[in-house]
Amino acid sequence: MFRSKRGSLLNALWQRSRDHSDRDGDTASLKSVAFAMLAPLSEHQLRTLLEAIDSKGGERSPCVFVNNSIPDAQVAAPQLLACRLWRWPQVLCDEKLKCLLFCRTRDSCTVCINPYHWSRIAKAESIECVSADKHCPDTVSWCEIAYWELNERIGRLFPVYESSINVFTDLPHGSGFCLKNVDVANKRMESVITRTHNKIGFGIMISREGDSVWVYNRSKYPVFLNSHTLDPPTVRRLTVHKILPGYSIQAFDYEKVEKYLPVQEKIRSEEGPFDPYTIRISFAKGWGPKYSRQSIMSCPCWLEVILVRR
């Protein structure tokens, strides 16, 4: 007996599920809830969702909208269920997720269930989705990115004009700052640099959202970062934050830095001169008191994000 295309897509989506055991019931119950969520979708939407899941976030995929409730089911919000099924089996039913900048989720009636349009939040706080069609002025960059290998800057500063930028080595059909092609002639060939460089993969997305700058880790390995607005203004050594794959962090807050500046100018950083409008991000390797590398300049591959002052 031939199976319909729609039925094949539904079964393929269920097979992709990373969690076949429901904490509040059995597998059959979870499958029933999943199919109830998917039931209103067209064949085209089901195929779009399947392609997004198979790409693992490596390709920009469209939104897939459903009503912001699942009929006849006392379960978590649809986006949480989708992320639990196809991305993070351990996600909690009351966990807050961040809607990524390019997602079109805007109102309380519908919500996108593309699991790669959401991230977990490394620093818990309430946020709002920002429309993907809000861009910074085309003629003015809001930041510049420098790529470093150990204590040597590689290539020139990369100006950012759009509201978000991908930084990566292997992002299928990706656009942005590709580190694989940065000044190849002058790249260092130490084994630790090569190994770390190979771990960057899909890399990170840096986005300007209102008065904040967010960093989303879309790679398979942790990234580490610090900035002056992630610590109290009186600290002498900034905390290095570990951002796990799939998580986002509000890495910079323009309102905070303006309040902090008068205090910070009186305190000399233990790490020497440090522009308060800078975010430092290391791929795969941490630094500071908790790590073998005391300075970011001992990290194999790292970024300096230099923000334009308002």
PDB file of N, CA and C in Angstrom, residues 208 211 228-229 233 252-265 276-277 308-310:
ATOM      1  N   ARG A 208      22.637  43.119  16.485  1.00  0.00           N
ATOM      2  CA  ARG A 208      22.291  44.357  17.189  1.00  0.00           C
ATOM      3  C   ARG A 208      20.769  44.406  17.295  1.00  0.00           C
ATOM      4  N   ASP A 211      18.887  48.259  22.147  1.00  0.00           N
ATOM      5  CA  ASP A 211      20.026  48.749  22.924  1.00  0.00           C
ATOM      6  C   ASP A 211      20.975  47.632  23.334  1.00  0.00           C
ATOM      7  N   HIS A 228      32.238  44.499  29.156  1.00  0.00           N
ATOM      8  CA  HIS A 228      32.144  45.333  30.354  1.00  0.00           C
ATOM      9  C   HIS A 228      30.739  45.405  30.933  1.00  0.00           C
ATOM     10  N   THR A 229      29.716  45.034  30.177  1.00  0.00           N
ATOM     11  CA  THR A 229      28.362  45.132  30.731  1.00  0.00           C
ATOM     12  C   THR A 229      27.848  43.810  31.274  1.00  0.00           C
ATOM     13  N   PRO A 233      30.361  47.295  37.497  1.00  0.00           N
ATOM     14  CA  PRO A 233      31.347  48.258  36.980  1.00  0.00           C
ATOM     15  C   PRO A 233      32.637  48.343  37.783  1.00  0.00           C
ATOM     16  N   PHE A 252      26.142  42.617  25.327  1.00  0.00           N
ATOM     17  CA  PHE A 252      26.444  44.035  25.536  1.00  0.00           C
ATOM     18  C   PHE A 252      25.147  44.811  25.671  1.00  0.00           C
ATOM     19  N   ASP A 253      25.185  45.820  26.555  1.00  0.00           N
ATOM     20  CA  ASP A 253      24.021  46.662  26.818  1.00  0.00           C
ATOM     21  C   ASP A 253      24.477  48.121  26.771  1.00  0.00           C
ATOM     22  N   TYR A 254      23.990  48.867  25.777  1.00  0.00           N
ATOM     23  CA  TYR A 254      24.423  50.257  25.605  1.00  0.00           C
ATOM     24  C   TYR A 254      23.999  51.143  26.774  1.00  0.00           C
ATOM     25  N   GLU A 255      22.830  50.881  27.343  1.00  0.00           N
ATOM     26  CA  GLU A 255      22.379  51.691  28.472  1.00  0.00           C
ATOM     27  C   GLU A 255      23.267  51.468  29.694  1.00  0.00           C
ATOM     28  N   LYS A 256      23.639  50.212  29.932  1.00  0.00           N
ATOM     29  CA  LYS A 256      24.507  49.911  31.070  1.00  0.00           C
ATOM     30  C   LYS A 256      25.871  50.565  30.928  1.00  0.00           C
ATOM     31  N   VAL A 257      26.457  50.471  29.729  1.00  0.00           N
ATOM     32  CA  VAL A 257      27.821  50.971  29.577  1.00  0.00           C
ATOM     33  C   VAL A 257      27.881  52.474  29.819  1.00  0.00           C
ATOM     34  N   GLU A 258      26.824  53.185  29.450  1.00  0.00           N
ATOM     35  CA  GLU A 258      26.804  54.631  29.682  1.00  0.00           C
ATOM     36  C   GLU A 258      26.745  54.950  31.174  1.00  0.00           C
ATOM     37  N   LYS A 259      26.070  54.089  31.939  1.00  0.00           N
ATOM     38  CA  LYS A 259      26.021  54.278  33.396  1.00  0.00           C
ATOM     39  C   LYS A 259      27.329  53.857  34.056  1.00  0.00           C
ATOM     40  N   TYR A 260      27.979  52.841  33.474  1.00  0.00           N
ATOM     41  CA  TYR A 260      29.194  52.289  34.079  1.00  0.00           C
ATOM     42  C   TYR A 260      30.433  53.152  33.843  1.00  0.00           C
ATOM     43  N   LEU A 261      30.467  53.889  32.738  1.00  0.00           N
ATOM     44  CA  LEU A 261      31.691  54.579  32.327  1.00  0.00           C
ATOM     45  C   LEU A 261      32.312  55.451  33.416  1.00  0.00           C
ATOM     46  N   PRO A 262      31.542  56.290  34.118  1.00  0.00           N
ATOM     47  CA  PRO A 262      32.172  57.136  35.148  1.00  0.00           C
ATOM     48  C   PRO A 262      32.892  56.329  36.219  1.00  0.00           C
ATOM     49  N   VAL A 263      32.356  55.156  36.561  1.00  0.00           N
ATOM     50  CA  VAL A 263      32.985  54.305  37.574  1.00  0.00           C
ATOM     51  C   VAL A 263      34.194  53.588  36.992  1.00  0.00           C
ATOM     52  N   GLN A 264      34.038  53.058  35.781  1.00  0.00           N
ATOM     53  CA  GLN A 264      35.105  52.260  35.175  1.00  0.00           C
ATOM     54  C   GLN A 264      36.341  53.081  34.857  1.00  0.00           C
ATOM     55  N   GLU A 265      36.152  54.355  34.563  1.00  0.00           N
ATOM     56  CA  GLU A 265      37.299  55.194  34.230  1.00  0.00           C
ATOM     57  C   GLU A 265      38.240  55.376  35.420  1.00  0.00           C
ATOM     58  N   PRO A 276      35.782  49.816  26.653  1.00  0.00           N
ATOM     59  CA  PRO A 276      34.512  49.330  27.205  1.00  0.00           C
ATOM     60  C   PRO A 276      33.474  49.019  26.142  1.00  0.00           C
ATOM     61  N   TYR A 277      33.693  49.476  24.918  1.00  0.00           N
ATOM     62  CA  TYR A 277      32.774  49.184  23.820  1.00  0.00           C
ATOM     63  C   TYR A 277      33.293  48.016  22.975  1.00  0.00           C
ATOM     64  N   VAL A 308      30.597  50.622  17.699  1.00  0.00           N
ATOM     65  CA  VAL A 308      30.596  52.065  17.461  1.00  0.00           C
ATOM     66  C   VAL A 308      29.815  52.738  18.583  1.00  0.00           C
ATOM     67  N   ARG A 309      30.391  53.749  19.179  1.00  0.00           N
ATOM     68  CA  ARG A 309      29.711  54.461  20.262  1.00  0.00           C
ATOM     69  C   ARG A 309      28.534  55.248  19.710  1.00  0.00           C
ATOM     70  N   ARG A 310      27.471  55.281  20.479  1.00  0.00           N
ATOM     71  CA  ARG A 310      26.269  55.985  20.035  1.00  0.00           C
ATOM     72  C   ARG A 310      26.446  57.490  20.177  1.00  0.00           C
TER      73      ARG A 310
END
